[in-house]
XYZ file of C-alpha atoms in Angstrom:
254
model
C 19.380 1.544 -0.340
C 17.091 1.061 2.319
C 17.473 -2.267 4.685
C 15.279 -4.647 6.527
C 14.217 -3.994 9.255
C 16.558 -3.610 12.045
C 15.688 -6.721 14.241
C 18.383 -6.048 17.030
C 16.767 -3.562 18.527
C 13.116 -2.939 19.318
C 12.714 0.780 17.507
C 11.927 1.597 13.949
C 11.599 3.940 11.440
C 8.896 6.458 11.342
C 9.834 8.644 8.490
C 13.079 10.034 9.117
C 12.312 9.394 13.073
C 13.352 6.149 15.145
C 10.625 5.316 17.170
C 9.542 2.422 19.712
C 8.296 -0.363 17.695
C 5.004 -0.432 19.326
C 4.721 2.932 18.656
C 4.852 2.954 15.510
C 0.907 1.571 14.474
C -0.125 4.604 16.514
C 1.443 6.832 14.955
C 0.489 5.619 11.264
C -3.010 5.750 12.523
C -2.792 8.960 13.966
C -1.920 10.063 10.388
C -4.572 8.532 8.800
C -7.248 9.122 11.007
C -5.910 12.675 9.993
C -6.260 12.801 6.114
C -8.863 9.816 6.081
C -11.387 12.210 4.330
C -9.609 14.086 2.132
C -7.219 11.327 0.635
C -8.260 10.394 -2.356
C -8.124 13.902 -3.784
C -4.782 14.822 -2.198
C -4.211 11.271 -4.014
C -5.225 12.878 -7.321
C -3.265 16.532 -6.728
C -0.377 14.705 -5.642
C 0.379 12.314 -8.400
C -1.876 14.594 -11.188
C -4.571 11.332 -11.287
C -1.314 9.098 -12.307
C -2.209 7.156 -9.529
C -5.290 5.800 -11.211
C -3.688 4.248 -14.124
C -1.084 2.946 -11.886
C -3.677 1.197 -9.612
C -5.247 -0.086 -13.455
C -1.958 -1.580 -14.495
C -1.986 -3.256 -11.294
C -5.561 -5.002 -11.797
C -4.337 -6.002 -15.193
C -1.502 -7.809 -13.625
C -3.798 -9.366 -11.442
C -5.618 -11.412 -13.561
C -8.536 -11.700 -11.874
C -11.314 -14.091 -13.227
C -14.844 -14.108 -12.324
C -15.740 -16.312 -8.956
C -12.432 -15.649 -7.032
C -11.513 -13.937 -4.085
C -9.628 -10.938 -3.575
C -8.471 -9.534 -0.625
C -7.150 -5.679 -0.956
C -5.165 -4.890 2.194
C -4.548 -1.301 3.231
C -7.702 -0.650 0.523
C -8.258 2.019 2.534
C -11.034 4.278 0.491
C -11.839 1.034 -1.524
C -11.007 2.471 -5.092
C -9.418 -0.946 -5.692
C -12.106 -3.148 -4.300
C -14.919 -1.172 -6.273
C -13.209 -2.747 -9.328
C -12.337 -5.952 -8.057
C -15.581 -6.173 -7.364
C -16.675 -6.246 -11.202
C -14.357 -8.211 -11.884
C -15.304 -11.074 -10.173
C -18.893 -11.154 -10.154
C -21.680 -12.643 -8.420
C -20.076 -15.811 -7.738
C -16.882 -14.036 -6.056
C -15.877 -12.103 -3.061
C -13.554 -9.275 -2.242
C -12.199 -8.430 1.125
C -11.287 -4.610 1.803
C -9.003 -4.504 4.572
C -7.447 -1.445 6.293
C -5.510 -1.237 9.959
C -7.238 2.141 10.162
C -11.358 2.154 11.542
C -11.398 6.108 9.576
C -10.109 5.102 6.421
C -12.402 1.783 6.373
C -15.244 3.533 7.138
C -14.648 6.109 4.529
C -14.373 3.534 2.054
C -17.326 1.610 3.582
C -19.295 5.203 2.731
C -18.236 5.291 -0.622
C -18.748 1.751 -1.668
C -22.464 1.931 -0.729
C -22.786 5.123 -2.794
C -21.773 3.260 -5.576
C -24.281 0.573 -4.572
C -20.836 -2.400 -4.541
C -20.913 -3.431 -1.270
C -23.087 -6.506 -2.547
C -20.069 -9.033 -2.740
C -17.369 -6.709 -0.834
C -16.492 -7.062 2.713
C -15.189 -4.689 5.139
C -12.472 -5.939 7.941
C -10.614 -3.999 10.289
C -6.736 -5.853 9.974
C -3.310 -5.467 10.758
C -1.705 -7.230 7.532
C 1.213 -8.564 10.006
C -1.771 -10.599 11.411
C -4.588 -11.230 8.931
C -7.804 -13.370 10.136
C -8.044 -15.227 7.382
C -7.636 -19.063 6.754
C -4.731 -20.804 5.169
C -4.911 -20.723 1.287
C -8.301 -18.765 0.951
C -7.099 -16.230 -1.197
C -6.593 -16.226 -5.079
C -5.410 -12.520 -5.335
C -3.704 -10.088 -2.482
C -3.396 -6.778 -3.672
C -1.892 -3.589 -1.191
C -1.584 -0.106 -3.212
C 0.628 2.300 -1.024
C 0.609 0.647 2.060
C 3.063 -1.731 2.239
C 5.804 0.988 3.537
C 3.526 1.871 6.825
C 3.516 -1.487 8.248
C 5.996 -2.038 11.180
C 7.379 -5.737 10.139
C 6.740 -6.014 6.366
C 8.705 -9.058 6.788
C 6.095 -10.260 9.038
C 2.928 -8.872 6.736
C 4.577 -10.571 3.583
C 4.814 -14.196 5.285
C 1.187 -13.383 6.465
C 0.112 -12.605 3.064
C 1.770 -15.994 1.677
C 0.173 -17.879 4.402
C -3.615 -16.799 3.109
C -2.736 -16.848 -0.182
C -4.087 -20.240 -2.380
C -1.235 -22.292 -3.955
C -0.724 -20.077 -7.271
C -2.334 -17.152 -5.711
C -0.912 -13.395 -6.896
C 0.352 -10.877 -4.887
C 0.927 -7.703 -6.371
C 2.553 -4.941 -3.944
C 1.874 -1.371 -5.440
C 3.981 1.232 -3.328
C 6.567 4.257 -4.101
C 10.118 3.360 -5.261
C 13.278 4.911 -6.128
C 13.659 6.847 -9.352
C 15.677 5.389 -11.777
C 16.862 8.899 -13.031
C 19.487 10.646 -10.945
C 17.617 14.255 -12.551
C 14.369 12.691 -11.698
C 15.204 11.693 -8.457
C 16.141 14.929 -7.562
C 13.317 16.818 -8.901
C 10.785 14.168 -7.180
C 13.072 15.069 -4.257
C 12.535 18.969 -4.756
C 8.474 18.151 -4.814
C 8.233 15.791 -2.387
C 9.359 18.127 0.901
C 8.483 21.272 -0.519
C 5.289 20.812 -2.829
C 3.643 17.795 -0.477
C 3.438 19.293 3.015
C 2.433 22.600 1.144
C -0.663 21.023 -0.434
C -1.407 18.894 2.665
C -1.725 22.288 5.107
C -4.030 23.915 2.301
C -6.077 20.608 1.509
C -6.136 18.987 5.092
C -4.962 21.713 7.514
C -2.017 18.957 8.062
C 1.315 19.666 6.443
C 3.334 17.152 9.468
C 0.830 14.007 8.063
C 2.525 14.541 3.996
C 5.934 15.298 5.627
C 5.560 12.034 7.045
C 4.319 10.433 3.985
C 7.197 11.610 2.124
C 9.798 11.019 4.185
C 8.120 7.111 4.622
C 8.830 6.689 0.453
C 12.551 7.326 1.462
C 12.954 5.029 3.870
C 11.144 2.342 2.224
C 13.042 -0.628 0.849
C 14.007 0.039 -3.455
C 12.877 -2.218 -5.981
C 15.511 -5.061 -5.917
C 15.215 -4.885 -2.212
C 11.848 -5.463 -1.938
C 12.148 -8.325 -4.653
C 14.244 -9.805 -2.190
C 11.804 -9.413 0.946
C 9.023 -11.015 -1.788
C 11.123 -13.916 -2.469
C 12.111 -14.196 1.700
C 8.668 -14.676 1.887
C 8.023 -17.960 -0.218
C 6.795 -16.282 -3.671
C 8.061 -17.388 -6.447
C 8.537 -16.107 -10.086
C 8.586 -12.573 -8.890
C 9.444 -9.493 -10.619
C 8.206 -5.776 -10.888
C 7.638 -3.053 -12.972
C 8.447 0.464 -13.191
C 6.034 2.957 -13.737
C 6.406 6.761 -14.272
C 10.636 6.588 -13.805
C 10.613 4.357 -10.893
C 8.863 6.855 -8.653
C 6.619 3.858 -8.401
C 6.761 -0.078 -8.983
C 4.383 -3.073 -8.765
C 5.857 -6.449 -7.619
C 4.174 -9.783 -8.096
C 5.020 -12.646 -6.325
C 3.437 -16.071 -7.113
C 2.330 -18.582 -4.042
C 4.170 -21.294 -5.373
């Protein structure tokens, strides 16, 4: 079981590697900045397309109504804000937020291709620090990017902070297979199958090495429950998807 993070020290993980913690934004950038324009289709080869209906099961659980406000942190190529977007209309907003200036502006591309950037906004933000008033949110959503963030401690309280009294969070990231069998054939795939594609895909086999190796060090599903509830949610629970090898926790501003 993975553990919070270590605060007696000032390193932390980066994959399997301890690094300075102010390192560690750099290097997740440096990774991203890598496989910016080729991620949503080592998105699809990697998970088969399961990651779409895994990022639809997570709008359903949003319950997003027409007129609110979303904010989509680490939205990255803004797959999840194009929908949010739909969803609430011409009297709502959505925020796509992303650490990373190349994944943003990929996203930022591809949003005005499909003609959505009409009530979408595009902000460069660390989710340990977002610029955004107290209780201005009604929905927080962050799909696979939760386990890059240096203090998720830190992002989560942020996140609660923002978030309007009854507000959602859902947190869509890797997990731990429930399966022992499972776990060990995700294992198998993971470190031999990812850095493969990467290198033939993006020229970048070290970037997926990392990426795997972050899912492992990332904290399991009751763990993370925990960290939600730490933060000031309440009613919080999640659901596995495809074995485990993924979950979505929600967390309620209460």
């Amino acid at each position: 079981m993975s553990t919070h993070e270590n605060a007696t020290d000032d390193t932390t993980d980066f994959g399997f590697e301890r690094v300075r913690t102010e390192e560690k934004a750099g290097r997740v950038r440096e990774v991203f900045d890598s496989v910016a324009s080729r991620y949503d289709l080592m998105n699809d080869l990697m998970s088969g397309g399961l990651h779409r209906l895994w990022k639809r099961f997570t709008i359903e659980l949003s319950a997003v109504r027409p007129g609110q406000t979303v904010l989509d942190i680490a939205g990255g190529t803004g797959d999840l804000a194009a929908k949010f977007s739909k969803l609430v209309g011409k009297d709502g907003s959505v925020i796509l937020a992303d650490i990373n200036s190349a994944m943003l502006s990929v996203g930022r591309d591809r949003l005005i291709d499909k003609g959505a950037l009409n009530n979408i906004s595009v902000v460069q933000a660390d989710a340990q620090y977002l610029p955004f008033e107290d209780n201005s949110i009604d929905c927080i959503t962050i799909a696979f990017g939760l386990r890059n963030v240096t203090d998720k401690a830190k992002a989560l309280a942020s996140m609660n902070r923002v978030l309007k009294p009854g507000g959602r969070l859902l947190v869509l990231e890797f997990s731990k297979p429930v399966s022992p069998l499972l776990s060990k054939i995700y294992d198998t795939y993971s470190f031999s199958a990812l850095p493969a594609m990467g290198k033939i895909i993006t020229n970048d086999s070290d970037s997926y090495r990392y990426l795997a190796e972050s899912i492992r060090k990332h904290p399991d599903q009751q763990t993370l429950l925990e960290m939600v509830e730490d933060a000031g949610f309440v009613d919080c629970r999640y659901h596995n998807m495809t074995g485990g090898i993924v979950a979505v926790h929600r967390g309620i501003k209460g």
